[in-house]
Amino acid sequence: MSDRLPGFSTLAVHAGAQPDPTTGARATPIYQTTSFVFNDADHAASLFGLQAFGNIYTRIGNPTNAVLEERVTALEGGTAALAVASGHAAQVVVLQQLLQPGDEFIAARKLYGGSINQFSHAFKSFGWNVVWADSDDIASFERAVTPRTKAIFIESIANPGGSITDIEAISTVARKAGVPLIVDNTLASPYLIRPIDHGADIVVHSLTKFLGGHGNSLGGIIVDAGTFDWSTGGKYPMLSEPRPEYHGIRLQETFGNFAFAIACRVLGLRDLGPALSPFNAFMILTGIETLPLRMQKHCDNAKAVAEFLAGHPAVASVSYAGLASDKYNQLARKYAPKGAGAVFTFSLKGGYDAGVSLVSKLQLFSHLANVGDTRSLVIHPASTTHSQLDDAAKVKSGAGPDVVRLSIGIEDKEDLIADLEQALAG
Ligand SMILES: *Cc1c(COP(=O)(O)O)cnc(C)c1O
């Protein structure tokens, strides 16, 4: 072997995996087992006391899931990762390590609709208070910082309009405030953007979307960048204080630059329980092998479709950062030079009714609530994913009544354009 560092496509196929040592199986086996036999009583005690690494029970860790964790760690350039049952589970587990009841976190208002719900309602019942900021106005993040702020949460490419977030500018605010920056990198995938290279301390994903990529398996992952010092000012007691569950060890002191990933596993996943099925880990790993090929095709198709829509007389506007005329094109060139993703919105001159009619006439596009599938998808956010918001909040989050969201798949672009053309012809 040469000592060159493997490139992204090589890592997407190989990172974390090797032929199975007992059977020689080349694909990563599905270790469909709940539990693992201990060598002896001492071995069992050392695993339970976090004195040794090893498998105990699939709620805490599993060898198939471990390959997925290593692979995404390599692709994102982090120190360690933890796979969980869904993107939403990843968000709960991350914030549980950071916030005590009464604490706050700042979140960009342009977010996946489910995250807006989770932050506004479910998290409130835990005593975690979200404070909204506007990613187009970096000063709004600065103004939102208080002594109770424990984290900042943004999306790299934001739902639903595909806008590009200035990660470096917001990371500067986080650094000044002494809190970690969490980046949801679901819509970009590490193929397009690696948030850790731009100052993110924690990356989360819904693996359900582009990483798995085939619309068949839910999953989520948390990647620790290893960049944040959790001992400062006693702000993060889960990481800096002695843990009664583990004979009084301090996670930061013991695990250093991957302490956050460990905390998510041994305090979050162990006690909250949203474990990823090894079968889903296998499906997602298989998906990741073709991530670079798929993502490039997704982006190239999306650009062609966005250009077609921008020239169509029934279309009022197209919000796709890959278009030279788009407000976010400068940021797209800086953060996502290979392509601006495949999820974007456009608005119709005919308003709400035209949106509903378009969705019903499309044949190749599936009308459903997902993104990042091989298949092209369409949804009308105002009546579905963002329906819980009032009208002003809908417009602010990019989901006004006339807006249609597309997730462009990897079909032939000519077929996608033909389908849109017939549906727009009315
Ligand atoms: C889908 C999605 C989530 C939630 O992920 P699940 O796997 O559905 O729980 C979070 N963030 C973004 C950007 C998403 O697209």
XYZ file of C-alpha atoms and ligand atoms in Angstrom:
441
model
C 0.000 0.000 0.000
C 1.217 3.496 -0.761
C 0.969 6.073 1.995
C -1.349 8.349 0.052
C -4.487 9.409 1.868
C -7.519 7.757 0.284
C -9.916 10.027 -1.601
C -13.600 10.520 -0.856
C -14.900 7.846 -3.261
C -12.455 5.276 -1.890
C -13.522 6.065 1.679
C -17.205 5.849 0.685
C -16.614 2.229 -0.375
C -14.031 1.072 2.167
C -13.803 3.184 5.349
C -14.468 1.158 8.497
C -14.918 -2.164 6.668
C -12.706 -5.188 6.169
C -13.350 -8.817 5.219
C -15.081 -10.597 8.114
C -12.250 -12.181 10.151
C -14.098 -15.437 10.807
C -15.905 -16.086 7.499
C -14.084 -13.961 4.920
C -17.385 -12.292 3.935
C -16.470 -9.256 1.834
C -19.651 -7.235 2.300
C -20.219 -6.071 5.883
C -22.331 -8.757 7.588
C -25.603 -7.876 9.320
C -24.899 -8.777 12.961
C -28.553 -9.343 13.759
C -28.082 -10.108 17.438
C -29.221 -8.318 20.562
C -26.277 -9.285 22.753
C -22.666 -10.496 22.828
C -21.013 -13.172 24.993
C -18.403 -11.952 27.511
C -15.004 -13.700 27.725
C -15.266 -13.887 31.512
C -16.491 -11.921 34.537
C -13.583 -9.445 34.455
C -14.181 -8.706 30.777
C -17.874 -8.081 31.500
C -17.037 -5.756 34.405
C -14.516 -3.769 32.370
C -17.004 -3.293 29.507
C -19.698 -2.073 31.899
C -17.264 0.278 33.645
C -16.063 1.819 30.326
C -12.573 0.456 31.026
C -12.545 -1.465 27.725
C -14.236 -1.092 24.328
C -16.381 -3.965 23.130
C -19.872 -5.164 22.408
C -22.439 -5.648 25.172
C -25.940 -5.129 23.813
C -27.170 -3.710 20.488
C -28.923 -0.759 22.164
C -25.422 0.515 23.062
C -23.441 -0.684 20.038
C -23.345 -3.293 17.266
C -20.545 -4.326 14.843
C -22.569 -3.531 11.682
C -23.462 -0.126 13.093
C -19.802 0.399 14.049
C -18.744 0.116 10.380
C -21.334 2.753 9.479
C -20.064 4.992 12.298
C -16.446 4.698 11.141
C -17.383 5.320 7.534
C -19.326 8.509 8.199
C -16.607 9.696 10.610
C -14.099 9.353 7.763
C -16.321 11.070 5.195
C -17.069 14.008 7.524
C -13.523 14.294 8.889
C -14.543 13.854 12.557
C -13.072 11.854 15.460
C -15.974 9.454 16.151
C -19.669 8.980 15.438
C -22.783 7.391 16.862
C -25.518 5.897 14.676
C -29.102 6.126 15.949
C -32.600 5.238 14.747
C -33.446 8.469 12.884
C -32.349 12.023 12.234
C -34.708 13.242 14.937
C -33.250 10.771 17.428
C -29.792 12.204 16.640
C -31.037 15.703 17.493
C -32.530 14.620 20.852
C -29.429 12.679 21.853
C -27.101 15.586 20.961
C -29.056 18.198 22.883
C -29.555 15.932 25.900
C -25.772 16.014 26.434
C -25.674 19.814 26.217
C -28.802 21.257 27.860
C -30.171 21.170 31.384
C -33.795 22.189 32.033
C -34.092 25.961 31.658
C -31.218 26.196 29.160
C -31.455 27.653 25.674
C -30.152 26.893 22.210
C -30.233 29.101 19.136
C -31.562 27.642 15.890
C -31.789 29.029 12.378
C -35.405 29.558 11.422
C -34.922 27.939 7.991
C -35.082 24.281 9.006
C -36.685 20.979 8.165
C -40.369 21.293 9.251
C -40.074 18.321 11.607
C -37.149 19.988 13.381
C -39.146 23.196 13.849
C -41.853 21.095 15.515
C -39.431 19.077 17.619
C -37.643 22.204 18.855
C -40.785 24.280 19.503
C -42.934 21.685 21.248
C -41.304 18.387 22.269
C -38.102 20.020 23.518
C -40.049 22.661 25.430
C -41.529 19.891 27.556
C -37.940 18.929 28.547
C -37.293 22.535 29.609
C -35.029 23.170 26.573
C -35.860 26.541 25.046
C -35.218 27.291 21.390
C -34.435 30.884 20.377
C -34.847 31.493 16.636
C -32.358 33.415 14.497
C -32.155 34.263 10.803
C -29.270 32.743 8.857
C -29.379 35.649 6.385
C -28.636 38.017 9.302
C -25.579 36.758 11.211
C -26.009 39.499 13.848
C -29.345 37.917 14.823
C -27.375 34.925 16.172
C -25.147 37.250 18.185
C -28.138 39.089 19.614
C -29.755 35.801 20.656
C -26.838 34.711 22.892
C -27.550 34.746 26.653
C -25.732 33.187 29.636
C -28.069 30.165 29.280
C -27.193 29.528 25.608
C -25.618 26.071 25.246
C -25.496 25.482 21.481
C -26.235 26.858 18.019
C -28.047 24.656 15.464
C -28.129 25.264 11.688
C -28.583 23.312 8.442
C -25.738 23.520 5.878
C -28.176 23.497 2.942
C -31.474 24.516 4.479
C -34.922 23.080 3.973
C -37.113 23.701 2.137
C -35.655 26.361 -0.215
C -32.142 24.917 -0.572
C -30.480 28.085 0.743
C -26.787 27.876 1.681
C -25.790 28.818 5.223
C -22.628 30.794 5.954
C -21.227 28.157 8.325
C -17.933 29.990 8.972
C -19.654 33.227 9.994
C -21.974 31.429 12.409
C -19.101 29.341 13.751
C -17.339 32.597 14.659
C -20.396 33.631 16.687
C -20.477 30.222 18.409
C -16.777 30.397 19.250
C -17.179 33.869 20.753
C -20.160 32.687 22.811
C -18.210 29.592 23.962
C -20.830 27.147 22.679
C -20.622 24.346 20.099
C -21.962 24.752 16.560
C -24.181 21.841 15.495
C -24.710 21.492 11.735
C -27.442 19.320 10.223
C -25.694 18.240 7.003
C -28.526 16.062 5.679
C -29.295 17.925 2.454
C -25.652 18.428 1.469
C -24.091 15.125 2.546
C -20.321 15.206 3.097
C -19.843 14.839 -0.666
C -20.983 18.444 -1.168
C -20.094 20.106 2.155
C -17.944 19.011 5.099
C -19.101 21.352 7.898
C -16.192 20.418 10.197
C -13.803 22.001 7.662
C -15.757 25.247 8.202
C -15.886 25.269 12.006
C -18.707 22.882 13.004
C -18.167 21.074 16.333
C -20.916 18.483 15.860
C -22.518 17.236 12.628
C -25.869 15.453 12.553
C -27.591 13.654 9.700
C -30.810 12.061 8.806
C -29.275 8.982 7.108
C -32.787 8.426 5.784
C -32.075 10.919 3.003
C -29.053 11.167 0.648
C -26.606 9.027 2.658
C -28.883 5.956 2.591
C -30.195 7.418 -0.621
C -32.804 4.891 -1.732
C -35.843 5.834 0.330
C -35.897 2.475 2.123
C -34.372 2.832 5.624
C -34.565 5.329 8.463
C -31.429 6.229 10.373
C -29.528 9.083 11.954
C -25.945 9.809 12.940
C -23.987 12.173 15.182
C -20.388 13.033 14.258
C -18.036 14.487 16.876
C -15.497 16.909 15.364
C -13.321 16.632 18.473
C -12.874 20.404 18.455
C -14.782 21.598 21.517
C -13.374 21.914 25.052
C -16.232 20.697 27.284
C -14.489 21.541 30.552
C -14.823 25.318 30.273
C -16.822 27.015 32.997
C -18.777 23.944 34.124
C -21.295 24.655 31.348
C -21.491 21.044 30.195
C -21.746 18.901 33.347
C -22.665 15.721 31.406
C -19.146 15.846 29.927
C -17.076 17.562 32.593
C -18.490 16.279 35.913
C -18.039 12.818 37.498
C -20.704 10.400 36.190
C -22.406 8.415 38.952
C -23.465 5.763 36.359
C -19.808 4.982 35.622
C -17.967 4.968 38.978
C -17.442 8.723 38.905
C -15.396 9.023 35.679
C -15.382 12.339 33.823
C -16.014 11.723 30.137
C -13.974 14.642 28.771
C -10.992 13.752 30.961
C -11.140 10.048 30.038
C -12.021 10.235 26.337
C -10.531 13.556 25.206
C -11.386 14.542 21.655
C -14.103 11.926 21.185
C -15.796 12.433 24.581
C -18.898 13.903 22.987
C -19.523 10.814 20.842
C -18.986 8.639 23.937
C -21.440 10.730 25.974
C -24.037 10.379 23.210
C -23.589 6.589 23.331
C -23.224 5.814 27.052
C -25.574 8.474 28.436
C -27.852 9.296 25.470
C -28.396 6.129 23.452
C -28.063 3.795 26.431
C -30.726 5.606 28.461
C -33.058 7.083 25.824
C -32.886 3.974 23.641
C -33.268 5.004 19.953
C -30.920 2.303 18.594
C -30.472 1.752 14.855
C -31.351 -1.714 13.568
C -28.245 -3.482 12.149
C -30.325 -4.279 9.069
C -30.881 -0.560 8.450
C -27.165 0.082 9.047
C -26.412 -2.478 6.308
C -28.847 -0.843 3.869
C -27.402 2.611 4.578
C -23.802 1.378 4.223
C -24.688 -0.080 0.837
C -26.190 3.274 -0.120
C -23.109 5.214 0.973
C -20.893 3.199 -1.406
C -22.460 5.077 -4.340
C -22.919 8.444 -2.590
C -20.407 10.348 -4.780
C -21.955 9.015 -8.021
C -25.511 9.606 -6.929
C -24.927 13.027 -5.401
C -23.252 14.367 -8.541
C -26.142 13.117 -10.693
C -28.714 14.531 -8.218
C -27.028 17.953 -8.446
C -26.573 17.950 -12.236
C -30.231 16.965 -12.728
C -31.393 19.567 -10.181
C -29.541 22.336 -11.988
C -31.072 21.336 -15.353
C -34.584 21.197 -13.867
C -34.117 24.542 -12.053
C -32.976 26.161 -15.311
C -36.001 24.754 -17.143
C -38.386 26.046 -14.454
C -36.731 29.484 -14.348
C -37.585 29.878 -18.042
C -41.204 28.676 -17.794
C -44.003 31.267 -18.085
C -46.151 29.691 -15.311
C -43.314 29.938 -12.794
C -42.981 33.095 -10.671
C -39.570 32.303 -9.175
C -37.096 29.500 -8.550
C -35.065 29.290 -5.366
C -32.009 27.170 -6.249
C -28.565 28.239 -5.093
C -26.994 26.587 -8.154
C -28.493 29.251 -10.460
C -26.118 32.140 -11.167
C -28.930 34.629 -10.475
C -29.770 33.142 -7.056
C -29.298 35.098 -3.840
C -27.249 32.211 -2.391
C -25.079 31.574 -5.469
C -21.972 33.209 -3.947
C -22.278 31.017 -0.830
C -22.915 27.961 -3.025
C -19.701 28.631 -4.961
C -17.780 28.855 -1.705
C -19.310 25.978 0.306
C -20.668 23.580 -2.324
C -18.632 23.996 -5.527
C -19.563 20.499 -6.847
C -23.285 21.333 -6.789
C -25.907 23.082 -4.698
C -27.825 19.957 -3.720
C -31.024 18.523 -5.162
C -33.753 19.941 -2.912
C -35.196 23.303 -3.846
C -38.420 25.242 -4.178
C -40.163 27.263 -6.821
C -43.318 29.325 -6.734
C -46.161 29.401 -9.210
C -47.900 32.481 -10.550
C -51.208 30.680 -9.914
C -50.559 30.503 -6.131
C -51.886 27.806 -3.769
C -54.347 26.277 -6.264
C -51.717 25.999 -9.002
C -49.392 24.265 -6.506
C -52.024 21.704 -5.569
C -52.930 21.147 -9.245
C -49.299 20.681 -10.311
C -48.689 18.074 -7.627
C -51.744 16.104 -8.761
C -50.736 16.147 -12.469
C -47.123 15.036 -12.112
C -46.624 11.371 -13.024
C -42.937 10.564 -12.666
C -42.513 12.665 -9.507
C -43.947 10.990 -6.393
C -46.032 13.158 -4.088
C -44.715 12.363 -0.631
C -42.974 13.734 2.459
C -39.356 12.768 1.954
C -36.215 14.002 0.220
C -32.979 12.402 -0.943
C -34.419 9.360 -2.701
C -33.153 8.000 -6.060
C -36.684 8.842 -7.274
C -37.810 12.427 -7.867
C -40.238 13.713 -5.255
C -42.621 16.644 -4.961
C -44.532 18.216 -2.089
C -46.508 21.355 -1.339
C -44.990 22.362 2.055
C -47.721 24.855 3.051
C -50.361 22.112 3.187
C -48.082 19.368 4.591
C -44.616 19.593 6.219
C -44.975 23.254 7.230
C -48.780 23.288 7.737
C -48.423 23.717 11.519
C -46.865 27.184 11.057
C -48.918 30.372 10.800
C -48.821 32.246 7.467
C -46.045 34.662 8.449
C -43.849 31.852 9.790
C -44.511 29.820 6.612
C -43.206 32.657 4.453
C -40.209 33.239 6.791
C -39.207 29.585 6.618
C -39.500 29.600 2.796
C -42.777 27.651 2.620
C -45.345 30.230 1.483
C -48.695 29.059 -0.008
C -47.480 29.311 -3.634
C -44.297 27.298 -3.016
C -43.656 23.766 -4.326
C -40.648 21.748 -3.130
C -38.804 19.264 -5.348
C -36.232 16.629 -4.454
C -34.605 15.709 -7.741
C -33.693 12.056 -8.252
C -31.217 10.297 -10.499
C -33.530 9.545 -13.442
C -32.824 10.987 -16.919
C -33.214 14.745 -16.688
C -35.098 14.888 -20.011
C -37.850 12.696 -18.502
C -38.121 14.890 -15.399
C -38.392 18.037 -17.500
C -41.002 16.422 -19.785
C -43.106 15.465 -16.756
C -42.972 19.010 -15.353
C -43.753 20.436 -18.785
C -46.959 18.400 -19.162
C -48.067 19.157 -15.589
C -47.443 22.896 -15.979
C -49.256 22.997 -19.324
C -52.461 22.612 -17.232
C -35.571 14.248 7.373
C -34.759 15.261 8.055
C -34.574 15.227 9.444
C -35.219 14.176 10.320
O -34.742 12.917 10.017
P -35.569 11.550 10.245
O -34.612 10.505 9.814
O -36.803 11.633 9.408
O -35.891 11.515 11.713
C -33.778 16.190 10.011
N -33.200 17.162 9.267
C -33.365 17.224 7.938
C -32.687 18.309 7.165
C -34.135 16.286 7.281
O -34.302 16.364 5.949
